[in-house]
Coordinates of C-alpha atoms and ligand atoms in Angstrom, one line a residue:
M1 CA 29.6 -0.9 -8.0
E2 CA 32.1 1.0 -10.2
S3 CA 35.0 0.3 -7.9
K4 CA 34.5 -3.4 -8.3
K5 CA 36.3 -5.2 -11.0
P6 CA 34.1 -6.4 -13.9
F7 CA 34.0 -10.1 -14.6
Y8 CA 32.0 -11.2 -17.7
I9 CA 30.9 -14.8 -18.0
T10 CA 29.1 -16.3 -20.9
T11 CA 27.4 -19.6 -21.7
P12 CA 26.8 -20.7 -25.3
I13 CA 23.4 -19.7 -26.5
Y14 CA 21.4 -22.9 -26.7
Y15 CA 19.5 -24.3 -29.7
P16 CA 15.9 -24.4 -28.7
S17 CA 15.4 -27.7 -30.5
G18 CA 14.0 -29.6 -27.6
K19 CA 13.8 -29.8 -23.8
F20 CA 17.1 -29.3 -22.1
H21 CA 18.5 -32.4 -20.3
I22 CA 21.1 -32.6 -17.5
G23 CA 24.0 -32.6 -20.0
T24 CA 22.9 -29.3 -21.7
A25 CA 22.1 -27.8 -18.3
Y26 CA 25.7 -28.5 -17.2
T27 CA 27.3 -25.5 -19.0
T28 CA 24.9 -23.0 -17.4
V29 CA 25.1 -24.6 -14.0
A30 CA 28.9 -24.2 -14.2
A31 CA 28.7 -20.6 -15.3
D32 CA 26.3 -19.8 -12.5
A33 CA 28.6 -21.4 -9.9
L34 CA 31.5 -19.3 -11.3
K35 CA 29.4 -16.2 -11.2
R36 CA 28.4 -16.7 -7.6
Y37 CA 32.1 -17.4 -6.7
K38 CA 33.2 -14.2 -8.3
L39 CA 30.5 -12.3 -6.6
L40 CA 31.6 -13.8 -3.3
Q41 CA 35.2 -12.6 -4.1
G42 CA 33.9 -9.1 -4.6
Y43 CA 33.8 -8.8 -8.4
D44 CA 31.1 -7.2 -10.4
A45 CA 30.2 -10.4 -12.1
Y46 CA 27.9 -10.3 -15.1
M47 CA 26.5 -13.5 -16.7
L48 CA 25.0 -13.9 -20.2
T49 CA 23.0 -16.8 -21.5
G50 CA 20.3 -17.1 -24.2
L51 CA 19.0 -18.9 -27.3
D52 CA 20.4 -19.5 -30.7
E53 CA 17.1 -19.4 -32.6
H54 CA 18.0 -19.2 -36.3
G55 CA 18.9 -21.8 -38.9
Q56 CA 17.5 -24.7 -40.8
K57 CA 17.4 -27.0 -37.9
I58 CA 15.1 -24.8 -35.9
E59 CA 13.0 -24.1 -39.0
T60 CA 12.6 -27.9 -39.5
V61 CA 11.7 -28.6 -35.9
A62 CA 9.1 -25.8 -35.9
K63 CA 7.5 -27.2 -39.1
E64 CA 7.4 -30.7 -37.6
K65 CA 5.4 -29.2 -34.7
G66 CA 3.1 -27.4 -37.1
K67 CA 4.3 -24.0 -35.9
E68 CA 5.8 -20.9 -37.5
P69 CA 9.5 -20.6 -36.4
Q70 CA 8.9 -17.4 -34.4
E71 CA 6.0 -18.9 -32.6
Y72 CA 8.0 -22.0 -31.8
V73 CA 11.1 -20.2 -30.5
D74 CA 9.0 -17.9 -28.4
Q75 CA 7.5 -20.9 -26.7
M76 CA 10.9 -22.5 -26.2
A77 CA 12.4 -19.2 -24.8
A78 CA 9.7 -19.2 -22.1
Q79 CA 10.5 -22.9 -21.4
A80 CA 14.2 -22.2 -21.1
K81 CA 13.7 -19.2 -18.8
K82 CA 11.5 -21.3 -16.6
L83 CA 14.1 -24.0 -16.3
W84 CA 16.8 -21.5 -15.3
E85 CA 14.4 -20.1 -12.8
T86 CA 13.8 -23.6 -11.4
M87 CA 17.6 -24.0 -11.2
D88 CA 18.0 -20.6 -9.6
I89 CA 20.5 -19.5 -12.3
K90 CA 21.6 -15.9 -11.7
Y91 CA 22.0 -14.7 -15.3
D92 CA 22.0 -11.0 -15.9
D93 CA 20.9 -11.1 -19.5
F94 CA 19.1 -13.6 -21.8
I95 CA 19.8 -12.9 -25.4
R96 CA 17.7 -14.3 -28.3
T97 CA 19.2 -14.1 -31.7
T98 CA 15.8 -13.2 -33.2
E99 CA 15.8 -9.9 -31.2
P100 CA 16.2 -6.7 -33.2
R101 CA 19.1 -5.6 -30.9
H102 CA 21.0 -8.6 -32.1
E103 CA 19.9 -9.0 -35.8
K104 CA 20.6 -5.3 -36.6
I105 CA 24.2 -5.6 -35.4
V106 CA 24.8 -9.0 -37.1
Q107 CA 23.9 -7.2 -40.4
E108 CA 26.3 -4.4 -39.6
I109 CA 29.1 -6.8 -38.8
F110 CA 28.5 -8.7 -42.0
D111 CA 28.5 -5.5 -44.0
Y112 CA 31.7 -4.4 -42.3
F113 CA 33.4 -7.6 -43.2
M114 CA 32.3 -7.2 -46.8
E115 CA 33.8 -3.7 -46.8
T116 CA 37.1 -4.8 -45.3
G117 CA 37.3 -7.7 -47.8
D118 CA 37.3 -10.4 -45.1
I119 CA 34.0 -11.7 -46.6
Y120 CA 33.9 -12.4 -50.3
K121 CA 31.5 -14.0 -52.7
G122 CA 32.1 -17.5 -54.1
E123 CA 30.4 -20.8 -54.7
Y124 CA 30.1 -23.6 -52.2
E125 CA 30.1 -27.3 -53.0
G126 CA 30.3 -29.8 -50.2
L127 CA 28.6 -32.3 -48.0
Y128 CA 26.2 -30.7 -45.6
C129 CA 25.0 -31.9 -42.2
T130 CA 21.6 -30.2 -41.6
P131 CA 21.3 -30.8 -37.8
C132 CA 24.9 -29.3 -37.3
E133 CA 24.4 -26.6 -40.0
T134 CA 27.9 -27.4 -41.2
F135 CA 29.6 -28.3 -44.5
F136 CA 32.3 -31.0 -44.4
T137 CA 34.8 -32.2 -46.9
E138 CA 35.0 -35.9 -47.7
T139 CA 38.1 -36.4 -45.6
Q140 CA 36.4 -34.9 -42.5
L141 CA 33.6 -37.4 -42.5
V142 CA 33.7 -40.4 -40.2
D143 CA 32.4 -43.6 -41.9
G144 CA 30.8 -41.3 -44.5
K145 CA 28.8 -39.6 -41.8
C146 CA 28.9 -36.2 -40.0
P147 CA 32.0 -36.2 -37.7
D148 CA 30.1 -34.3 -35.0
C149 CA 26.7 -36.0 -34.7
G150 CA 27.1 -39.2 -36.8
R151 CA 24.2 -38.5 -39.0
E152 CA 23.8 -38.6 -42.8
V153 CA 25.3 -35.7 -44.8
K154 CA 24.1 -34.7 -48.3
P155 CA 25.8 -33.0 -51.2
M156 CA 24.9 -29.4 -51.7
K157 CA 26.0 -26.6 -54.0
E158 CA 25.2 -22.9 -53.6
E159 CA 26.4 -19.4 -54.3
A160 CA 27.7 -18.2 -51.0
Y161 CA 29.8 -15.7 -49.1
F162 CA 33.1 -16.8 -47.5
F163 CA 35.1 -15.6 -44.6
N164 CA 38.8 -15.4 -45.2
M165 CA 40.0 -17.6 -42.3
K166 CA 43.3 -18.4 -43.9
K167 CA 44.5 -14.9 -43.6
Y168 CA 44.3 -15.1 -39.8
A169 CA 45.7 -18.6 -39.1
D170 CA 49.2 -17.4 -38.2
R171 CA 47.9 -14.6 -36.1
L172 CA 45.8 -17.0 -34.2
L173 CA 48.6 -19.4 -33.6
E174 CA 50.8 -16.5 -32.3
Y175 CA 47.9 -15.5 -30.0
Y176 CA 47.6 -19.0 -28.6
D177 CA 51.3 -19.0 -28.0
S178 CA 51.5 -15.7 -26.2
H179 CA 48.4 -16.1 -24.1
P180 CA 48.7 -19.3 -22.1
D181 CA 45.4 -18.6 -20.3
F182 CA 43.4 -18.2 -23.4
I183 CA 42.3 -21.9 -23.6
K184 CA 41.5 -24.1 -20.6
P185 CA 42.3 -26.9 -20.2
D186 CA 45.5 -26.7 -22.2
Y187 CA 45.1 -29.9 -24.2
R188 CA 42.3 -28.4 -26.1
K189 CA 44.8 -26.0 -27.7
T190 CA 46.9 -28.9 -29.0
E191 CA 43.8 -30.5 -30.4
M192 CA 42.9 -27.3 -32.3
I193 CA 46.4 -26.8 -33.7
N194 CA 46.9 -30.4 -34.7
N195 CA 43.4 -31.2 -36.0
F196 CA 42.4 -28.0 -37.7
I197 CA 45.0 -25.3 -37.9
K198 CA 48.1 -27.2 -39.0
P199 CA 46.3 -29.2 -41.7
G200 CA 45.4 -25.8 -43.2
L201 CA 42.5 -23.6 -42.2
E202 CA 39.8 -23.5 -44.9
D203 CA 37.9 -20.3 -45.6
L204 CA 34.5 -20.5 -43.9
C205 CA 31.2 -20.4 -45.8
V206 CA 29.2 -17.7 -43.9
S207 CA 25.9 -17.4 -45.8
R208 CA 23.1 -19.7 -47.0
T209 CA 20.5 -19.5 -49.7
S210 CA 18.7 -22.8 -49.2
F211 CA 16.4 -21.5 -46.5
D212 CA 15.5 -18.2 -45.0
W213 CA 15.0 -18.5 -41.3
G214 CA 18.0 -16.3 -40.4
V215 CA 19.4 -12.8 -40.5
K216 CA 19.3 -11.5 -44.0
V217 CA 22.5 -10.2 -45.6
K218 CA 21.5 -6.5 -46.0
K219 CA 23.1 -5.9 -49.3
D220 CA 22.1 -9.3 -50.8
P221 CA 18.9 -10.5 -49.0
K222 CA 18.5 -13.8 -50.8
H223 CA 21.4 -14.9 -48.5
V224 CA 21.0 -15.4 -44.8
V225 CA 23.9 -15.2 -42.4
Y226 CA 25.4 -18.6 -41.5
V227 CA 24.0 -19.5 -38.1
W228 CA 27.5 -19.7 -36.4
L229 CA 28.5 -16.2 -37.5
D230 CA 25.1 -15.0 -36.3
A231 CA 25.3 -16.9 -33.0
L232 CA 28.9 -16.2 -31.9
T233 CA 28.4 -12.5 -32.1
N234 CA 25.7 -12.7 -29.4
Y235 CA 28.4 -12.3 -26.8
I236 CA 29.0 -8.7 -27.9
T237 CA 25.6 -7.7 -29.3
A238 CA 24.1 -8.5 -25.9
L239 CA 26.5 -5.9 -24.4
G240 CA 25.3 -3.3 -26.9
Y241 CA 28.4 -3.4 -29.2
K242 CA 27.9 -1.0 -32.2
S243 CA 24.6 0.2 -30.7
D244 CA 23.5 3.6 -29.4
D245 CA 24.2 2.5 -25.9
D246 CA 27.4 0.5 -25.5
T247 CA 28.0 1.2 -21.8
L248 CA 27.9 -2.5 -21.0
F249 CA 30.3 -3.4 -23.8
K250 CA 32.8 -0.8 -22.6
R251 CA 32.5 -2.2 -19.1
Y252 CA 32.5 -5.9 -19.6
W253 CA 34.4 -6.7 -22.8
P254 CA 36.7 -8.6 -23.2
A255 CA 34.9 -11.5 -21.5
S256 CA 36.7 -13.0 -18.5
V257 CA 35.5 -16.6 -19.0
Q258 CA 33.5 -18.1 -21.8
I259 CA 32.3 -21.6 -21.0
V260 CA 31.6 -24.0 -23.8
G261 CA 31.1 -27.8 -24.3
K262 CA 33.7 -29.8 -26.2
D263 CA 31.5 -30.3 -29.3
I264 CA 31.6 -26.5 -30.0
A265 CA 35.2 -26.0 -29.1
R266 CA 36.3 -25.5 -32.7
F267 CA 33.8 -22.7 -33.3
H268 CA 34.9 -20.9 -30.2
L269 CA 38.6 -21.4 -30.3
I270 CA 39.1 -20.8 -34.0
Y271 CA 36.3 -18.9 -35.7
W272 CA 35.3 -16.7 -32.8
P273 CA 38.8 -15.3 -32.1
I274 CA 39.3 -14.7 -35.8
F275 CA 36.0 -12.8 -36.1
L276 CA 37.1 -10.7 -33.2
M277 CA 40.5 -10.0 -34.7
A278 CA 38.8 -9.0 -37.9
L279 CA 36.6 -6.6 -35.9
G280 CA 39.7 -5.2 -34.2
L281 CA 38.4 -6.2 -30.8
E282 CA 40.2 -7.8 -27.9
L283 CA 39.8 -11.5 -27.4
P284 CA 38.3 -13.1 -24.3
K285 CA 40.7 -13.7 -21.5
T286 CA 39.7 -17.4 -21.2
I287 CA 37.6 -19.9 -23.1
M288 CA 37.0 -22.9 -21.0
V289 CA 36.0 -26.1 -22.7
H290 CA 34.3 -28.8 -20.7
N291 CA 33.7 -32.5 -21.3
W292 CA 30.3 -34.1 -21.5
I293 CA 28.0 -36.0 -19.2
M294 CA 27.5 -39.4 -20.9
M295 CA 25.3 -42.3 -20.3
K296 CA 26.4 -45.9 -20.1
D297 CA 25.2 -46.4 -23.7
G298 CA 26.8 -43.2 -25.0
K299 CA 25.2 -39.8 -25.6
M300 CA 21.8 -38.9 -24.1
S301 CA 19.2 -39.1 -26.8
K302 CA 15.4 -39.3 -26.9
S303 CA 15.6 -42.2 -29.4
K304 CA 17.7 -44.2 -27.0
G305 CA 15.3 -43.5 -24.2
N306 CA 18.2 -42.6 -21.9
V307 CA 17.6 -38.9 -21.3
V308 CA 17.6 -37.5 -17.8
Y309 CA 15.9 -34.1 -17.3
P310 CA 17.0 -31.8 -14.5
E311 CA 13.4 -31.6 -13.2
L312 CA 13.4 -35.3 -12.4
L313 CA 16.4 -35.0 -10.1
I314 CA 15.4 -31.6 -8.6
D315 CA 11.9 -32.6 -7.7
R316 CA 12.9 -35.7 -5.9
Y317 CA 16.4 -34.9 -4.5
G318 CA 16.5 -31.1 -4.4
L319 CA 18.3 -28.5 -6.4
D320 CA 21.6 -28.5 -4.5
A321 CA 22.1 -32.3 -4.8
T322 CA 21.4 -32.1 -8.5
K323 CA 23.9 -29.3 -9.0
Y324 CA 26.4 -31.1 -6.8
F325 CA 26.2 -34.2 -8.9
L326 CA 26.5 -32.3 -12.2
L327 CA 29.5 -30.2 -11.2
R328 CA 31.2 -33.1 -9.4
S329 CA 30.8 -35.6 -12.2
I330 CA 32.8 -34.2 -15.1
P331 CA 36.5 -34.5 -14.7
V332 CA 39.0 -32.2 -16.5
S333 CA 40.3 -34.8 -18.9
Q334 CA 37.5 -37.0 -19.8
D335 CA 33.7 -37.3 -19.9
G336 CA 31.6 -37.8 -16.8
L337 CA 29.1 -40.6 -16.4
F338 CA 25.6 -40.4 -15.2
T339 CA 24.1 -43.6 -13.8
P340 CA 21.3 -43.8 -11.3
E341 CA 23.5 -46.0 -9.2
E342 CA 26.3 -43.4 -9.1
F343 CA 23.8 -40.6 -8.4
V344 CA 22.3 -42.4 -5.4
E345 CA 25.7 -43.4 -4.2
R346 CA 27.1 -39.9 -4.3
F347 CA 24.0 -38.6 -2.6
N348 CA 24.3 -41.1 0.3
I349 CA 28.0 -41.0 0.7
D350 CA 29.2 -37.5 -0.1
L351 CA 26.1 -35.6 1.0
C352 CA 24.5 -37.7 3.8
N353 CA 27.3 -39.5 5.3
D354 CA 30.3 -37.2 4.9
L355 CA 28.8 -33.7 5.0
G356 CA 25.4 -34.2 6.6
N357 CA 26.6 -36.4 9.5
L358 CA 29.5 -34.1 10.2
V359 CA 27.3 -31.1 10.7
N360 CA 24.7 -33.1 12.6
R361 CA 27.2 -34.7 15.0
T362 CA 28.9 -31.4 15.7
V363 CA 25.6 -29.6 16.4
G364 CA 24.6 -32.6 18.6
M365 CA 27.8 -32.5 20.6
I366 CA 27.7 -28.7 21.2
N367 CA 24.1 -29.1 22.4
K368 CA 25.0 -32.0 24.7
Y369 CA 28.2 -30.6 26.2
Y370 CA 27.7 -26.9 26.0
G371 CA 23.9 -26.3 26.0
G372 CA 24.3 -25.1 22.4
V373 CA 26.8 -22.3 22.9
V374 CA 30.0 -22.7 20.9
P375 CA 32.8 -22.6 23.4
S376 CA 35.6 -20.1 23.1
Y377 CA 39.1 -21.1 22.4
S378 CA 42.0 -20.6 24.8
G379 CA 44.6 -20.5 22.0
D380 CA 46.4 -23.5 23.5
K381 CA 46.2 -25.9 20.6
N382 CA 47.6 -29.4 20.3
D383 CA 49.0 -31.2 17.3
Q384 CA 45.6 -32.5 16.2
D385 CA 44.1 -29.0 16.2
K386 CA 47.1 -27.5 14.4
D387 CA 46.8 -30.2 11.8
L388 CA 43.1 -29.5 11.2
E389 CA 43.9 -25.8 10.9
D390 CA 46.6 -26.4 8.4
V391 CA 44.7 -28.9 6.3
T392 CA 41.6 -26.6 6.2
L393 CA 43.7 -23.6 5.0
N394 CA 45.5 -25.8 2.5
H395 CA 42.3 -27.1 1.0
K396 CA 41.0 -23.6 0.8
Y397 CA 44.2 -22.5 -1.0
E398 CA 43.9 -25.4 -3.4
F399 CA 40.2 -24.7 -3.9
E400 CA 41.2 -21.2 -5.1
N401 CA 43.8 -22.6 -7.5
K402 CA 41.3 -25.1 -9.0
M403 CA 38.6 -22.4 -9.4
E404 CA 41.2 -20.3 -11.1
E405 CA 41.7 -23.2 -13.5
L406 CA 37.9 -23.6 -13.8
Q407 CA 38.1 -27.2 -12.6
F408 CA 34.8 -27.4 -10.9
S409 CA 34.9 -31.0 -9.9
N410 CA 38.3 -30.7 -8.4
S411 CA 37.3 -27.6 -6.5
L412 CA 34.4 -29.5 -4.9
G413 CA 36.9 -32.2 -4.1
E414 CA 38.9 -29.7 -2.1
I415 CA 35.8 -28.8 0.0
W416 CA 35.2 -32.4 0.6
G417 CA 38.9 -32.7 1.7
I418 CA 38.0 -30.4 4.6
V419 CA 34.9 -32.5 5.3
S420 CA 36.9 -35.7 5.5
R421 CA 39.6 -34.2 7.7
C422 CA 36.9 -33.0 10.1
N423 CA 35.3 -36.4 10.3
K424 CA 38.7 -37.9 11.0
Y425 CA 39.4 -35.3 13.6
I426 CA 36.2 -36.3 15.4
D427 CA 37.5 -39.9 15.5
E428 CA 40.9 -38.8 16.6
T429 CA 39.9 -36.4 19.4
A430 CA 36.9 -38.6 20.5
P431 CA 35.1 -35.7 22.2
W432 CA 32.8 -38.2 24.1
V433 CA 36.0 -39.4 25.9
L434 CA 37.2 -35.8 26.6
A435 CA 33.7 -35.1 28.1
K436 CA 33.9 -38.1 30.3
E437 CA 37.4 -37.3 31.4
E438 CA 36.2 -33.7 32.0
N439 CA 39.1 -32.5 29.9
K440 CA 37.4 -29.1 29.3
E441 CA 40.3 -27.4 27.6
K442 CA 40.7 -30.0 24.9
L443 CA 36.9 -30.4 24.4
D444 CA 36.5 -26.6 24.1
S445 CA 39.2 -26.6 21.5
A446 CA 37.8 -29.6 19.6
M447 CA 34.3 -28.0 19.3
Y448 CA 35.7 -24.6 18.4
H449 CA 37.9 -26.1 15.7
L450 CA 35.1 -28.2 14.2
V451 CA 32.8 -25.2 14.0
Q452 CA 35.6 -23.1 12.3
S453 CA 36.4 -25.8 9.8
I454 CA 32.8 -26.4 9.0
R455 CA 32.4 -22.7 8.6
F456 CA 35.1 -22.8 5.9
V457 CA 33.1 -25.6 4.2
A458 CA 29.9 -23.5 4.2
V459 CA 31.7 -20.4 2.9
L460 CA 33.3 -22.3 0.0
L461 CA 30.1 -24.2 -0.7
Q462 CA 28.0 -21.0 -1.3
P463 CA 28.6 -20.7 -5.0
F464 CA 27.7 -24.4 -5.6
M465 CA 25.1 -25.3 -3.1
P466 CA 23.7 -22.0 -1.7
E467 CA 20.8 -23.5 0.2
T468 CA 23.0 -26.1 1.9
A469 CA 25.6 -23.5 2.8
E470 CA 22.9 -21.3 4.3
S471 CA 21.4 -24.3 6.3
I472 CA 24.9 -25.1 7.7
F473 CA 25.4 -21.5 8.8
E474 CA 21.9 -21.6 10.4
Q475 CA 22.6 -24.8 12.2
L476 CA 25.9 -23.5 13.5
G477 CA 24.3 -20.3 14.7
I478 CA 26.5 -18.2 12.4
N479 CA 24.2 -15.3 11.6
K480 CA 26.6 -12.4 11.1
P481 CA 27.0 -11.7 7.4
E482 CA 30.7 -11.0 7.7
L483 CA 31.3 -14.5 8.9
K484 CA 29.9 -15.8 5.6
E485 CA 32.1 -13.6 3.4
W486 CA 35.2 -14.5 1.4
D487 CA 37.4 -12.3 3.6
S488 CA 36.3 -14.2 6.7
I489 CA 38.3 -17.3 5.6
K490 CA 41.5 -15.4 4.9
E491 CA 42.6 -16.6 8.3
Y492 CA 41.6 -19.6 10.3
H493 CA 40.5 -17.9 13.5
T494 CA 37.5 -15.6 13.7
D495 CA 35.4 -14.4 16.6
L496 CA 32.6 -16.9 17.1
K497 CA 31.3 -15.2 20.3
N498 CA 27.6 -15.7 20.7
A499 CA 27.3 -18.4 18.1
K500 CA 24.6 -20.7 19.3
V501 CA 23.8 -23.8 17.4
I502 CA 20.2 -24.7 16.8
E503 CA 18.6 -26.9 19.4
A504 CA 17.7 -29.9 17.3
G505 CA 20.0 -30.4 14.3
K506 CA 18.2 -31.2 11.1
P507 CA 19.8 -33.6 8.7
L508 CA 21.0 -31.7 5.6
F509 CA 20.1 -34.7 3.4
A510 CA 17.9 -37.6 4.2
R511 CA 19.5 -40.9 3.4
L512 CA 18.1 -42.6 0.3
D513 CA 16.9 -46.2 0.0
K514 CA 19.4 -47.3 -2.7
E515 CA 17.4 -50.0 -4.5
Q516 CA 14.2 -48.1 -4.4
E517 CA 15.7 -44.8 -5.8
I518 CA 17.7 -46.5 -8.5
E519 CA 14.4 -48.1 -9.7
Y520 CA 12.7 -44.8 -9.4
I521 CA 15.2 -42.9 -11.6
K522 CA 15.2 -45.7 -14.1
K523 CA 11.5 -45.8 -14.4
E524 CA 11.2 -42.0 -14.8
M525 CA 13.9 -42.1 -17.5
K526 CA 11.8 -44.5 -19.5
K527 CA 8.7 -42.2 -19.4
Ligands
LIG601 N1 23.7 -23.2 -30.3 C1 25.0 -23.8 -30.0 C2 25.9 -22.8 -29.3 C3 26.1 -21.5 -30.0 S1 27.1 -20.5 -29.0 C4 27.5 -19.1 -29.9 C5 24.9 -25.1 -29.3 N2 23.8 -25.2 -28.5 S2 23.3 -26.6 -27.8 O1 22.0 -26.3 -27.2 O2 23.5 -27.7 -28.7 O3 24.4 -26.8 -26.6 C6 24.4 -26.0 -25.5 C7 25.5 -26.4 -24.5 O4 25.2 -27.7 -24.0 C8 26.9 -26.6 -25.2 O5 27.9 -26.1 -24.4 C9 27.1 -28.1 -25.3 O6 28.4 -28.6 -25.3 C10 26.4 -28.5 -24.0 N3 26.0 -29.9 -23.9 C11 25.1 -30.6 -24.7 N4 25.1 -31.9 -24.3 C12 25.9 -32.1 -23.2 C13 26.3 -33.1 -22.4 N5 25.7 -34.3 -22.5 N6 27.1 -32.9 -21.3 C14 27.6 -31.6 -21.1 N7 27.4 -30.6 -21.9 C15 26.6 -30.8 -23.0 O7 25.8 -25.9 -29.3

């Protein structure tokens, strides 16, 4: 393991304020796909997720449920872990901010900042949004309401500690400038600079006295540490930073990719790097900001009755189809949309028609013309074969580039590029005509090329839809592990000797009755 290169991926730690819907699940599904991709490429990939359990919001929700906060978050942690198990998320560690391993280090970090003078005592007066745990100035409000969630803010005044953000503003800008991969996609950097840094970075209030469900400031325990300072440090406390055993920290820090949704970009692209600079630590290589999954009538919310939970889709349509939809539906530059219509359509078109039929037809033809044994290839290719080879390799190359840019939807698009080319290839070569004409050489080559290109599809699909990829390998009779590895698609040709497709191909996805399923999803959403 030591010889493999470390690759550390994090998701944000989630607020356990309610059941996670498909939007919240997105970040973790994306991180999981990235982890699997990096494992496939031979990295020692390590993924962290967890829960952000402190703060007034959680305290309030617990109270509403008639529970002590700790009892409430314990129950939510079990629920979150169960969902990730259902979704087959391969995380390596699950950190909870109420764990002693985290709280102790948060206190030490706060103390350290007090010693260095980065944190100083003052008084805070401002407009506070309780659900977002954030103070705003008058000018930051939108229509007099919280700019992040649109809810009421109320005036608050309290003695508080502040973090000297101003001191680091120039260093942060220089860092942005000299590290073009630090923020992906690039336009988020411009947003940060124009909306927050250029207008002048305010010092950040990093303690609260109005409630006490949080980490106590050791030297002044009537204060609790601001939930964002507490939460952001999870990415290093989970690795044992400043603890007796910091082996993981030494191995995995700085993080390779930290994935966050657009609503929390400011905290991760401004405050987080500044905290790290103040600690004298390296900054993550890349922070990737993704857009949101929206509903026709805006954000998903219980009050609107438009929430879709992952379980609804997984139970009826399977895990892979659910993951596919999530990762395919958010473009790089705008929000994605969930509608029952689009879900069913993508299922029927992308999964059943395009991918499922391709595999099914290929398996069927090899059974029919070759008794199931994939024919060997004489090396005498024609223009159509050559084109299929080039297009397949080219999509694979583009797939790698798009994964490098963390563009998950576009990466899937590249895989489907191979799928479409294969379907077109079947139409062009018309194997049934070749069989009739007894053009053995051309038919051999056509079947061989289809199997190779579909094998590329299956190898590339593994991080996103592992069960589907495995089923394709099985149907094609590709059992050798080395033919499923990343290295096996370095070049187009591999030895397929002894590959025998299964006797009766099974449809990868069963076609859905459109009207019926749209109704079903709508009805379940209302429940
Ligand atoms: N607790 C903070 C993060 C602290 S990290 C140090 C938080 N938690 S959250 O539970 O509200 O959000 C978790 C993740 O879900 C975030 O990345 C957020 O952007 C994402 N999403 C929430 N709703 C979403 C959609 N509708 N679509 C896509 N992602 C969404 O923020």
